[in-house]
Amino acid sequence: MPNKRITVLVFIIVLAIFFRFWQFTSIPGGLYQDEAMNGADALTSLKTGDYKVFYTNNNGREGMIVWLDALAIKFFGAEPWVLRLFPALAGILAVLGLYFLAKELFGAEIALVSSFFMATSFWAVNFSRIGFRAGLMVPILIWSFYLLIKGFRLQKYIYFIIAGILFGLGFYTYISFRFAPVLALLSFGPLIVKKGTKQLWVATLIFIGAVFLTALPIGL
C-alpha cells in the first residue's frame, strides 16, 4: 500500500507540473501590469545591485517576488515567461506540501485527494501560471504549518526553528500573509494551552523568535 500511495503521489505531482508548464511560454499571452512592474524592478536591482525588502512602485510590494524574478532573468533572460517561473514552481511545492499537511491531519487517502484537487483546480493552476507575488505565499503557509504540526507531535525543536524561519519569510511574499499569525494562533493556541508542558512553551517561544528575527527587516 505505501508503494501504491507513492506512485499515486508521483502521478499527482506530474499532473501538477503538466498543468503549470504546458505551453508555459505562450499561455497566458502578454504580461499584467503587476508582472511587468516586478520585472522592471528586477532588472533595476540586477543593474544596481540594490535588492530591497520592500519596493515602493505600484503601490508597494514585498521584495521576494522581485528577488526571484531577478534570479530567473539572470539565468534565462528578460522574457515574459521568466517572470512566471517561480510562481509556477511555488504552485508545485504547494501541491506536494498539501499532501504532507493533510496526511498529518487526516491520513494518506484524504491527503492524496486534497493534493489532486489542488493540482488540477482552475484557480490554483491559473495563479501558478501568472507572476503574481501572492502565489509565493501559499507553499510557505502550507509547509510552515506542516512543520509546526510535526514539531508538536514529535516534540523536536528543529521543526519549530525551520517552521519559524519559513513563516517569517512569508511576510516577504504578499500583504495578506499579515493575517497568518491569527491563523496560527487559532490553530495552535488551544493545543498549547491544553498541553501546556514546559517543553512545548519553550518550543513555541523558539518558533516566535525565529519568526520575529526572519521578518524583522521588512517589519522595520
Short mmCIF file of C-alpha atoms in Angstrom, two decimals:
data_model
loop_
_atom_site.label_atom_id
_atom_site.label_comp_id
_atom_site.label_asym_id
_atom_site.label_seq_id
_atom_site.Cartn_x
_atom_site.Cartn_y
_atom_site.Cartn_z
CA MET A 1 0.00 0.00 0.00
CA PRO A 2 2.72 2.60 0.78
CA ASN A 3 4.31 1.97 -2.64
CA LYS A 4 0.93 2.46 -4.29
CA ARG A 5 0.46 5.77 -2.45
CA ILE A 6 3.89 6.95 -3.56
CA THR A 7 3.01 6.05 -7.15
CA VAL A 8 -0.26 8.00 -6.92
CA LEU A 9 1.52 10.97 -5.35
CA VAL A 10 4.14 10.99 -8.11
CA PHE A 11 1.34 10.90 -10.68
CA ILE A 12 -0.34 13.88 -8.98
CA ILE A 13 2.90 15.87 -8.95
CA VAL A 14 3.47 15.08 -12.63
CA LEU A 15 -0.10 16.23 -13.29
CA ALA A 16 0.59 19.45 -11.38
CA ILE A 17 3.74 20.04 -13.41
CA PHE A 18 1.86 19.42 -16.66
CA PHE A 19 -0.95 21.87 -15.89
CA ARG A 20 1.51 24.54 -14.77
CA PHE A 21 4.09 24.21 -17.55
CA TRP A 22 2.15 23.07 -20.64
CA GLN A 23 2.64 25.82 -23.28
CA PHE A 24 4.16 27.85 -20.45
CA THR A 25 5.92 30.37 -22.70
CA SER A 26 2.74 31.36 -24.56
CA ILE A 27 -0.27 30.91 -22.22
CA PRO A 28 -1.39 33.35 -20.92
CA GLY A 29 -0.19 35.83 -23.51
CA GLY A 30 1.42 39.12 -22.60
CA LEU A 31 2.01 40.50 -19.13
CA TYR A 32 -0.23 42.01 -16.49
CA GLN A 33 0.80 45.40 -15.14
CA ASP A 34 1.90 43.87 -11.81
CA GLU A 35 4.07 41.29 -13.56
CA ALA A 36 5.67 43.95 -15.75
CA MET A 37 6.44 46.14 -12.72
CA ASN A 38 8.00 43.16 -10.94
CA GLY A 39 10.18 42.57 -13.97
CA ALA A 40 11.15 46.23 -14.24
CA ASP A 41 12.21 46.32 -10.59
CA ALA A 42 14.07 43.04 -11.02
CA LEU A 43 16.02 44.48 -13.96
CA THR A 44 16.81 47.60 -11.93
CA SER A 45 18.01 45.51 -8.98
CA LEU A 46 20.18 43.40 -11.27
CA LYS A 47 21.71 46.55 -12.76
CA THR A 48 22.29 48.42 -9.50
CA GLY A 49 22.77 45.53 -7.07
CA ASP A 50 20.19 47.17 -4.79
CA TYR A 51 17.78 44.47 -3.58
CA LYS A 52 15.10 45.87 -1.31
CA VAL A 53 12.88 44.13 1.23
CA PHE A 54 10.03 46.38 0.08
CA TYR A 55 9.61 48.04 -3.32
CA THR A 56 7.53 51.23 -3.33
CA ASN A 57 6.48 51.22 -7.00
CA ASN A 58 2.99 50.06 -7.97
CA ASN A 59 1.51 50.87 -4.53
CA GLY A 60 4.24 48.89 -2.79
CA ARG A 61 5.22 45.23 -2.94
CA GLU A 62 7.13 42.84 -0.72
CA GLY A 63 10.53 42.01 -2.12
CA MET A 64 10.61 38.23 -2.57
CA ILE A 65 8.95 38.12 -5.99
CA VAL A 66 11.39 40.73 -7.32
CA TRP A 67 14.41 38.84 -5.94
CA LEU A 68 13.24 35.60 -7.56
CA ASP A 69 12.39 37.33 -10.83
CA ALA A 70 15.89 38.82 -10.87
CA LEU A 71 17.36 35.35 -10.36
CA ALA A 72 15.24 33.91 -13.16
CA ILE A 73 16.15 36.77 -15.52
CA LYS A 74 19.84 36.30 -14.74
CA PHE A 75 19.73 32.66 -15.82
CA PHE A 76 17.09 32.69 -18.59
CA GLY A 77 16.99 36.25 -19.91
CA ALA A 78 14.36 39.00 -19.93
CA GLU A 79 11.41 37.12 -21.38
CA PRO A 80 7.78 37.41 -20.18
CA TRP A 81 7.51 33.73 -19.20
CA VAL A 82 10.58 34.03 -16.97
CA LEU A 83 8.58 36.21 -14.56
CA ARG A 84 6.18 33.28 -14.05
CA LEU A 85 8.78 30.61 -13.39
CA PHE A 86 8.97 30.80 -9.60
CA PRO A 87 5.20 31.20 -9.05
CA ALA A 88 4.76 28.02 -11.11
CA LEU A 89 7.36 26.19 -9.02
CA ALA A 90 5.65 27.54 -5.90
CA GLY A 91 2.39 26.02 -7.12
CA ILE A 92 4.02 22.61 -7.43
CA LEU A 93 5.57 22.90 -3.96
CA ALA A 94 2.12 23.79 -2.62
CA VAL A 95 0.62 20.61 -4.09
CA LEU A 96 3.37 18.49 -2.54
CA GLY A 97 3.19 20.31 0.79
CA LEU A 98 -0.58 19.94 0.97
CA TYR A 99 -0.16 16.18 0.77
CA PHE A 100 2.12 16.09 3.80
CA LEU A 101 -0.01 18.59 5.75
CA ALA A 102 -3.28 16.77 5.03
CA LYS A 103 -1.62 13.43 5.81
CA GLU A 104 -0.68 14.70 9.28
CA LEU A 105 -4.23 15.89 9.88
CA PHE A 106 -6.48 13.42 8.11
CA GLY A 107 -4.49 10.45 6.77
CA ALA A 108 -2.93 9.45 3.47
CA GLU A 109 -6.11 8.88 1.47
CA ILE A 110 -7.56 12.33 2.11
CA ALA A 111 -4.08 13.81 1.57
CA LEU A 112 -3.93 12.32 -1.92
CA VAL A 113 -7.41 13.60 -2.79
CA SER A 114 -6.52 17.07 -1.47
CA SER A 115 -3.32 17.24 -3.49
CA PHE A 116 -5.11 16.03 -6.61
CA PHE A 117 -7.69 18.79 -6.36
CA MET A 118 -5.02 21.44 -5.84
CA ALA A 119 -3.00 20.04 -8.75
CA THR A 120 -5.96 20.31 -11.13
CA SER A 121 -8.26 23.05 -9.81
CA PHE A 122 -8.72 26.04 -12.08
CA TRP A 123 -7.76 28.79 -9.64
CA ALA A 124 -4.68 27.01 -8.29
CA VAL A 125 -3.46 26.37 -11.83
CA ASN A 126 -4.40 29.87 -13.00
CA PHE A 127 -2.41 31.68 -10.32
CA SER A 128 0.52 29.32 -10.74
CA ARG A 129 0.81 30.47 -14.35
CA ILE A 130 0.80 34.20 -13.55
CA GLY A 131 3.72 36.05 -12.00
CA PHE A 132 1.82 37.47 -9.03
CA ARG A 133 3.56 37.56 -5.67
CA ALA A 134 0.51 36.07 -3.93
CA GLY A 135 1.38 32.65 -5.33
CA LEU A 136 4.56 32.54 -3.26
CA MET A 137 2.56 32.81 -0.04
CA VAL A 138 0.69 29.52 -0.40
CA PRO A 139 3.53 26.96 -0.19
CA ILE A 140 5.19 28.90 2.64
CA LEU A 141 1.99 28.83 4.67
CA ILE A 142 1.39 25.14 3.95
CA TRP A 143 4.93 23.97 4.72
CA SER A 144 5.30 26.09 7.86
CA PHE A 145 2.04 24.69 9.27
CA TYR A 146 3.11 21.16 8.36
CA LEU A 147 6.43 21.60 10.18
CA LEU A 148 4.66 23.09 13.18
CA ILE A 149 2.36 20.08 13.41
CA LYS A 150 5.37 17.76 13.12
CA GLY A 151 7.07 19.75 15.87
CA PHE A 152 4.09 19.44 18.19
CA ARG A 153 3.80 15.72 17.50
CA LEU A 154 7.50 14.81 17.77
CA GLN A 155 8.47 17.48 20.33
CA LYS A 156 11.66 18.38 18.45
CA TYR A 157 12.89 21.97 18.41
CA ILE A 158 14.38 21.75 14.93
CA TYR A 159 10.89 21.64 13.40
CA PHE A 160 9.90 24.79 15.27
CA ILE A 161 13.05 26.59 14.11
CA ILE A 162 12.57 25.73 10.43
CA ALA A 163 8.84 26.46 10.64
CA GLY A 164 9.60 29.83 12.22
CA ILE A 165 12.09 30.78 9.51
CA LEU A 166 9.63 29.77 6.78
CA PHE A 167 6.77 31.58 8.47
CA GLY A 168 8.91 34.70 8.78
CA LEU A 169 9.74 34.55 5.08
CA GLY A 170 6.03 34.61 4.35
CA PHE A 171 5.95 38.30 5.27
CA TYR A 172 8.14 38.97 2.22
CA THR A 173 5.55 37.46 -0.15
CA TYR A 174 2.16 39.17 -0.02
CA ILE A 175 0.27 41.60 2.19
CA SER A 176 -2.38 39.01 3.13
CA PHE A 177 0.25 37.00 4.97
CA ARG A 178 -0.07 39.54 7.79
CA PHE A 179 -3.22 37.63 8.73
CA ALA A 180 -1.26 34.37 9.03
CA PRO A 181 -0.33 34.88 12.73
CA VAL A 182 -4.06 34.93 13.52
CA LEU A 183 -4.47 31.61 11.70
CA ALA A 184 -1.53 30.17 13.61
CA LEU A 185 -2.93 31.38 16.93
CA LEU A 186 -6.39 29.96 16.24
CA SER A 187 -4.93 26.67 15.01
CA PHE A 188 -2.25 26.02 17.62
CA GLY A 189 -3.21 28.23 20.57
CA PRO A 190 -5.77 25.80 22.04
CA LEU A 191 -3.26 22.94 21.71
CA ILE A 192 -0.58 24.89 23.57
CA VAL A 193 -2.99 25.83 26.36
CA LYS A 194 -4.36 22.28 26.63
CA LYS A 195 -1.00 20.52 26.83
CA GLY A 196 0.91 23.36 28.43
CA THR A 197 4.16 21.46 29.03
CA LYS A 198 7.35 23.36 29.66
CA GLN A 199 8.95 21.88 26.56
CA LEU A 200 6.00 22.95 24.44
CA TRP A 201 6.11 26.51 25.74
CA VAL A 202 9.86 26.67 25.06
CA ALA A 203 9.30 25.33 21.53
CA THR A 204 6.59 27.93 20.94
CA LEU A 205 8.90 30.73 22.06
CA ILE A 206 11.61 29.36 19.74
CA PHE A 207 9.14 29.46 16.85
CA ILE A 208 8.07 33.03 17.68
CA GLY A 209 11.71 34.10 17.99
CA ALA A 210 12.60 32.59 14.60
CA VAL A 211 9.60 34.31 13.01
CA PHE A 212 10.49 37.65 14.61
CA LEU A 213 14.15 37.61 13.55
CA THR A 214 13.35 36.49 10.00
CA ALA A 215 10.61 39.07 9.49
CA LEU A 216 12.39 41.91 11.30
CA PRO A 217 13.93 43.60 8.20
CA ILE A 218 10.57 44.01 6.44
CA GLY A 219 8.90 44.78 9.74
CA LEU A 220 11.24 47.72 10.21
#
